[in-house]
mmCIF file of C-alpha atoms in Angstrom:
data_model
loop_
_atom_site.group_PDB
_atom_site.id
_atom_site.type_symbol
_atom_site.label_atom_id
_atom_site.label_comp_id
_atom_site.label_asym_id
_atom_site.label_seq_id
_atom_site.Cartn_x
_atom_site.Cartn_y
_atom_site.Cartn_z
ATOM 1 C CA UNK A 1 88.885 174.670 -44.682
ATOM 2 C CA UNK A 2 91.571 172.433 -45.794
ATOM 3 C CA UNK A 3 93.123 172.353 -42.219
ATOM 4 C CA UNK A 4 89.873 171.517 -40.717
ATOM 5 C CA UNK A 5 89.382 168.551 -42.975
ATOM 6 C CA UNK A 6 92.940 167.120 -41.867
ATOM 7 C CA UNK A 7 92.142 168.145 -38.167
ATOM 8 C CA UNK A 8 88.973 166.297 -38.260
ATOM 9 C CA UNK A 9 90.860 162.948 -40.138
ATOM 10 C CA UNK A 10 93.317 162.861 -37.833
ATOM 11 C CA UNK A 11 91.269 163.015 -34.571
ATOM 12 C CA UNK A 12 88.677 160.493 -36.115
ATOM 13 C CA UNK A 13 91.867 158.498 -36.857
ATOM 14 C CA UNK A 14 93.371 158.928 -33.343
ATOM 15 C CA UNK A 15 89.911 157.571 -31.679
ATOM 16 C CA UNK A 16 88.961 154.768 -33.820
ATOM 17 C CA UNK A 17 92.968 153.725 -33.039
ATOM 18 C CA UNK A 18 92.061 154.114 -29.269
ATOM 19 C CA UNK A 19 88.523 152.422 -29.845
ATOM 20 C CA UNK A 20 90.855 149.403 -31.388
ATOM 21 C CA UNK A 21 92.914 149.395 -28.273
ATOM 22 C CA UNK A 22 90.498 149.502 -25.729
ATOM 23 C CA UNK A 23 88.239 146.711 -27.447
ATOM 24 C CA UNK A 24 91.478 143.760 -27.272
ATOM 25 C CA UNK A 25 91.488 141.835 -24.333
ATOM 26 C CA UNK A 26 94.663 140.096 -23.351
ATOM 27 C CA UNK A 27 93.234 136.190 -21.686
ATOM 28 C CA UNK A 28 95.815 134.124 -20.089
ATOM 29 C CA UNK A 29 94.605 130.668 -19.773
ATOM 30 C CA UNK A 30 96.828 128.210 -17.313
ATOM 31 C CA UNK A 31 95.981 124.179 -17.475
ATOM 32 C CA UNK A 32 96.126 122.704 -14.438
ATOM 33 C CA UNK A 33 97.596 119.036 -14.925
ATOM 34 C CA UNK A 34 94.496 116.603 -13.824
ATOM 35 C CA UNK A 35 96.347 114.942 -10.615
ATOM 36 C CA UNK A 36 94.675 110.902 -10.977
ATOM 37 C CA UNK A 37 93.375 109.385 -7.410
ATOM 38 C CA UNK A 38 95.731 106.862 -6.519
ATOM 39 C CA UNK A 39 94.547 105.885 -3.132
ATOM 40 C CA UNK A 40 91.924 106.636 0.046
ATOM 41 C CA UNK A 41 92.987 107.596 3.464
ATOM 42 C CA UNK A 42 89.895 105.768 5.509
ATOM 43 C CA UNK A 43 89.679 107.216 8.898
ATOM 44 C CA UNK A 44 86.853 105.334 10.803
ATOM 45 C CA UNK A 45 85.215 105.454 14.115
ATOM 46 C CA UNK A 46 82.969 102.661 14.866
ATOM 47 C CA UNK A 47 80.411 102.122 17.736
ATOM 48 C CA UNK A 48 78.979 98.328 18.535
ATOM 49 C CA UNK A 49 75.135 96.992 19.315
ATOM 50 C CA UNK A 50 75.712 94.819 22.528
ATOM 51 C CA UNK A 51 77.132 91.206 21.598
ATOM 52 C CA UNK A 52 76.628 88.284 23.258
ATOM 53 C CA UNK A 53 79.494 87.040 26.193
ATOM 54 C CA UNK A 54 80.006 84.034 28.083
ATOM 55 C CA UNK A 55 82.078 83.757 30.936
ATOM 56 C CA UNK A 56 82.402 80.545 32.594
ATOM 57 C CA UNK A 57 79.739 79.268 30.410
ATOM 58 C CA UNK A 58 77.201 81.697 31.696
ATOM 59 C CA UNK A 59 75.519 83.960 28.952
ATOM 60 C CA UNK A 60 75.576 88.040 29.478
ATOM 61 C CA UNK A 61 75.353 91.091 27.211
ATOM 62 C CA UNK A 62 78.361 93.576 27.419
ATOM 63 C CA UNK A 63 77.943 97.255 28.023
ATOM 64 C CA UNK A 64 78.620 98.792 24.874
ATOM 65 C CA UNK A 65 81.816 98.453 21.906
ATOM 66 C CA UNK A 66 83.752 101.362 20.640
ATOM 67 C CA UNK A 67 86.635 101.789 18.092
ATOM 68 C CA UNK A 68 88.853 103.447 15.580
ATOM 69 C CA UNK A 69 90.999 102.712 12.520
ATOM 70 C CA UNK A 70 93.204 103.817 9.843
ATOM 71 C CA UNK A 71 93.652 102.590 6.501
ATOM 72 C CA UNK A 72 94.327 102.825 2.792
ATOM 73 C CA UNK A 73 92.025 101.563 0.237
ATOM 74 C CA UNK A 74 93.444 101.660 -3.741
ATOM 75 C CA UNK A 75 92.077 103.509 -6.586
ATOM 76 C CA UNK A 76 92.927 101.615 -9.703
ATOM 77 C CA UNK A 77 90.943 101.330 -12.541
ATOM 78 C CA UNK A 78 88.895 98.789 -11.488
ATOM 79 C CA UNK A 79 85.565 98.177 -9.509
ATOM 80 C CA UNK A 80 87.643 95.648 -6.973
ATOM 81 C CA UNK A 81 89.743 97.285 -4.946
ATOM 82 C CA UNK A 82 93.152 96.338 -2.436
ATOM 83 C CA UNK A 83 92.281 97.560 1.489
ATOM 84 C CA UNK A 84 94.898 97.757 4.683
ATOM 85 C CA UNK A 85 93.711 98.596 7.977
ATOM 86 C CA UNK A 86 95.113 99.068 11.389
ATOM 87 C CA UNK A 87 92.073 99.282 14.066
ATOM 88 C CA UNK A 88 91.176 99.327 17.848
ATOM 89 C CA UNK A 89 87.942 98.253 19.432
ATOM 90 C CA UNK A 90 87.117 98.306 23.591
ATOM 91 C CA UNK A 91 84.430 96.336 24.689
ATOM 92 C CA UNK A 92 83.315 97.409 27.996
ATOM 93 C CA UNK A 93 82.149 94.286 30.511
ATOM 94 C CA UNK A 94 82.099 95.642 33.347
ATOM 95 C CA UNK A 95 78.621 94.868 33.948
ATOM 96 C CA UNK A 96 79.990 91.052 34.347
ATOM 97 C CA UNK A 97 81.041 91.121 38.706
ATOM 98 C CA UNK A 98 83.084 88.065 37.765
ATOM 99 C CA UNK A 99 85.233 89.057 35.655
ATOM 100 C CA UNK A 100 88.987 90.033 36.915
ATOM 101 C CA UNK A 101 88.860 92.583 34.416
ATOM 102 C CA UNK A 102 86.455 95.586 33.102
ATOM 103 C CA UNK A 103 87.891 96.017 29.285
ATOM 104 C CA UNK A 104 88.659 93.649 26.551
ATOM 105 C CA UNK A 105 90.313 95.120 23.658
ATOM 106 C CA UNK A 106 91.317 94.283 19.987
ATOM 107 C CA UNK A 107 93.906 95.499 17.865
ATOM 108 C CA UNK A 108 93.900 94.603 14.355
ATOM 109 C CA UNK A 109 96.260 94.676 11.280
ATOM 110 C CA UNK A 110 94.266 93.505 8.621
ATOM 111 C CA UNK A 111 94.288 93.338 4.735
ATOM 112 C CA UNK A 112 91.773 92.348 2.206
ATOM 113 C CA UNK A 113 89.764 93.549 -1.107
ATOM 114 C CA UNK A 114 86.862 95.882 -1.045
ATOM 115 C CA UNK A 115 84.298 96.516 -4.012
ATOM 116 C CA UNK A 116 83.987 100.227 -4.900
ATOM 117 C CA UNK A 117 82.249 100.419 -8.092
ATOM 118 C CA UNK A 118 84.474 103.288 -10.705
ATOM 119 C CA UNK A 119 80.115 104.796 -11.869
ATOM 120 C CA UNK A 120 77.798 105.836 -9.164
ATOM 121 C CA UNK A 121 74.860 103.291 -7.782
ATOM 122 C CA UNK A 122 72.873 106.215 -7.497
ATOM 123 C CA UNK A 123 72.497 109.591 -7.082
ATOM 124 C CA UNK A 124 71.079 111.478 -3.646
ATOM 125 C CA UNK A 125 71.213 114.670 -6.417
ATOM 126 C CA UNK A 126 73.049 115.780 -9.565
ATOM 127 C CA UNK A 127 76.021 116.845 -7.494
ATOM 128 C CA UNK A 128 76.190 114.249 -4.707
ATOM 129 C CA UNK A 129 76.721 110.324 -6.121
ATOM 130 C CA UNK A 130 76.020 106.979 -4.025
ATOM 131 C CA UNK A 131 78.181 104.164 -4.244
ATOM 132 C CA UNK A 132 77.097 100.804 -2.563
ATOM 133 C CA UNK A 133 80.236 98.814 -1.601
ATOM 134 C CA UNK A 134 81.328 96.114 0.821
ATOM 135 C CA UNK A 135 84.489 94.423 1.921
ATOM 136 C CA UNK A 136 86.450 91.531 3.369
ATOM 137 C CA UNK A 137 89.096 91.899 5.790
ATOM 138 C CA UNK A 138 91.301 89.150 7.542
ATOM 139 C CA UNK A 139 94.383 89.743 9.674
ATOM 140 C CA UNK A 140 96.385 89.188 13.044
ATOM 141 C CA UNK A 141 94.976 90.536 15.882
ATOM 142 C CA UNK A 142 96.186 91.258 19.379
ATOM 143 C CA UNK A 143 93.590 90.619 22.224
ATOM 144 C CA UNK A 144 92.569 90.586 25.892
ATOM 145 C CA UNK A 145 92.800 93.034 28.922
ATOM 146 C CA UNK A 146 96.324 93.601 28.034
ATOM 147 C CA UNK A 147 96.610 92.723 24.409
ATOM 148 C CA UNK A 148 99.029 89.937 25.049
ATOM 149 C CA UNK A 149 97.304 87.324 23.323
ATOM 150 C CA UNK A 150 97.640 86.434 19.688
ATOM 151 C CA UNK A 151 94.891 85.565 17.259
ATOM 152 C CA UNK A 152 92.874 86.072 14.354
ATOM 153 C CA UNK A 153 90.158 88.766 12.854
ATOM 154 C CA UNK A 154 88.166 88.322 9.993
ATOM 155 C CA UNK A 155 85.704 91.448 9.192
ATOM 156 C CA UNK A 156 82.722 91.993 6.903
ATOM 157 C CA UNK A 157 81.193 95.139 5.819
ATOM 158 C CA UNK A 158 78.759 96.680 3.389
ATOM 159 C CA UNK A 159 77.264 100.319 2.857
ATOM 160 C CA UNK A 160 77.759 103.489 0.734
ATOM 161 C CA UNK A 161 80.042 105.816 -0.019
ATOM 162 C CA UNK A 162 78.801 109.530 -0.208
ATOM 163 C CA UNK A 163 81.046 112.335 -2.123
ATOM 164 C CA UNK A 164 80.905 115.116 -4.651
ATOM 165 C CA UNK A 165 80.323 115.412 -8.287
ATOM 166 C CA UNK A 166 84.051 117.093 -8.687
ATOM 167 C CA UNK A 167 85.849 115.469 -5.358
ATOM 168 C CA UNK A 168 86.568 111.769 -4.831
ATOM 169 C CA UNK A 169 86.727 112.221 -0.812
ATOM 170 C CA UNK A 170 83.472 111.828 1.052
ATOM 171 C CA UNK A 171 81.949 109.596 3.562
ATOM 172 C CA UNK A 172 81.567 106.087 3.986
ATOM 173 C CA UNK A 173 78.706 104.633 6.095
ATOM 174 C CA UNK A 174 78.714 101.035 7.058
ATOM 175 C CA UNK A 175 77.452 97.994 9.363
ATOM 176 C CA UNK A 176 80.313 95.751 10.738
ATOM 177 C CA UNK A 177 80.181 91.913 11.188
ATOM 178 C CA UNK A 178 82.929 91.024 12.992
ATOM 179 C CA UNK A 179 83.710 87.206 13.582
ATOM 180 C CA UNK A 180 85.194 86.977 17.424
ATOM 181 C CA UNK A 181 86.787 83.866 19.089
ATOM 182 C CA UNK A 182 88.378 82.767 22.549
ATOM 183 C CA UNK A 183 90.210 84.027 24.983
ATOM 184 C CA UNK A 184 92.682 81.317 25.679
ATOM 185 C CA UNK A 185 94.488 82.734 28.564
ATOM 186 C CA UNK A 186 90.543 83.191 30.248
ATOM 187 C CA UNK A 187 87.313 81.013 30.371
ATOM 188 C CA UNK A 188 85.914 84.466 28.313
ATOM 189 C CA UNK A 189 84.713 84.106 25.487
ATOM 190 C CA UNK A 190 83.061 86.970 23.050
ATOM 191 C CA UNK A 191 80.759 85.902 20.289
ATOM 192 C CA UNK A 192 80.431 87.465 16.905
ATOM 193 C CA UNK A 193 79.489 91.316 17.124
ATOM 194 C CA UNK A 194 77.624 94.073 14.572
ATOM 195 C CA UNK A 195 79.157 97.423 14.640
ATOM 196 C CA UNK A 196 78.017 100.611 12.613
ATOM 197 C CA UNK A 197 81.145 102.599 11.680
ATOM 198 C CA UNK A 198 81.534 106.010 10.191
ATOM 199 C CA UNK A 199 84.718 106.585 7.815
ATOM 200 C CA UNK A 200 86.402 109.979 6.293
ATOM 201 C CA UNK A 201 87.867 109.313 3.077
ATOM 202 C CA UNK A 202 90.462 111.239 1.815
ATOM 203 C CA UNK A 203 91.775 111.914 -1.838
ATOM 204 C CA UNK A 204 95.656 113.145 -2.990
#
């Protein structure tokens, strides 16, 4: 009887042991460092509503306006921001007979200050924040049929910035105003032009 008693303590012993054992759970946590956004790679493409031209003091419309450009914009803590952009634009004229030439293009290297507020304007849902912003951009720019001559750009732009609840990239939607001047080795001249551009931002 005796021997039965100890059998029976010592199994009841053995499982409430293994019970014990199989009951802790080993949990290894690892922190991930948070990595702070220090700046936006803007990739942009940008398409133009026809702008007004004069050639040889005769009024026409060009075709159409098409470009590109790269840039940084800063992420300090602030709601003003530093921007640097390096962009192309064609402007197709080939609608104008007169004209030795069918293209006129731009090529900017601009710098300037952009508001991108740190708290959402608004939200499209719980997840997805709008941010209204707008910027001003002035810079030298190369122009003509052969981008030989040497001027000035000055841009203006407003529109929102879509991303993610937990991801700073998104995309930035925005209208152009672009202030255009002479072409002093031509009698062409290209008056001030509204483009809609579409920009990839890009986080660290």
């Amino acid at each position: 009887m005796k021997k039965n008693i100890v059998f029976a303590t010592l199994m009841l012993s053995l499982l409430n042991f293994y019970a014990q054992e199989e009951s802790t759970i080993n949990i290894k946590i690892t922190e991930v460092p948070y990595q702070p956004v220090t700046a936006f790679l803007r990739v942009s493409f940008d398409v133009g509503f026809q702008q007004r031209v004069t050639w040889k003091n005769v009024n026409y419309k060009a075709r159409n306006q098409i470009g590109f450009a790269l840039g940084l914009i800063s992420c300090k803590e602030s709601d003003i921001q530093f921007e640097t952009r390096v962009g192309f634009r064609q402007v197709d004229i080939s609608n104008i007979d007169s004209v030795p030439f069918r293209k006129y293009f731009d090529f900017d290297i601009l710098i300037g200050g952009r508001f991108f507020p740190r708290y959402p304007t608004f939200g499209l849902s719980r997840t997805t924040p709008v941010r209204l912003t707008f910027s001003t951009l002035g810079g030298l720019s190369l122009t003509g049929n052969d981008l030989t001559n040497i001027g000035f750009s000055t841009i203006f732009t407003g529109g929102f910035i879509i991303s993610q609840k937990d991801n700073p990239s998104g995309i930035l939607l925005e209208l152009q105003y672009r202030l255009l001047g002479n072409d002093p080795a031509t009698d062409l001249h290209l008056h001030s032009a509204w483009l809609l551009s579409v920009a990839w931002l890009f986080g660290p």
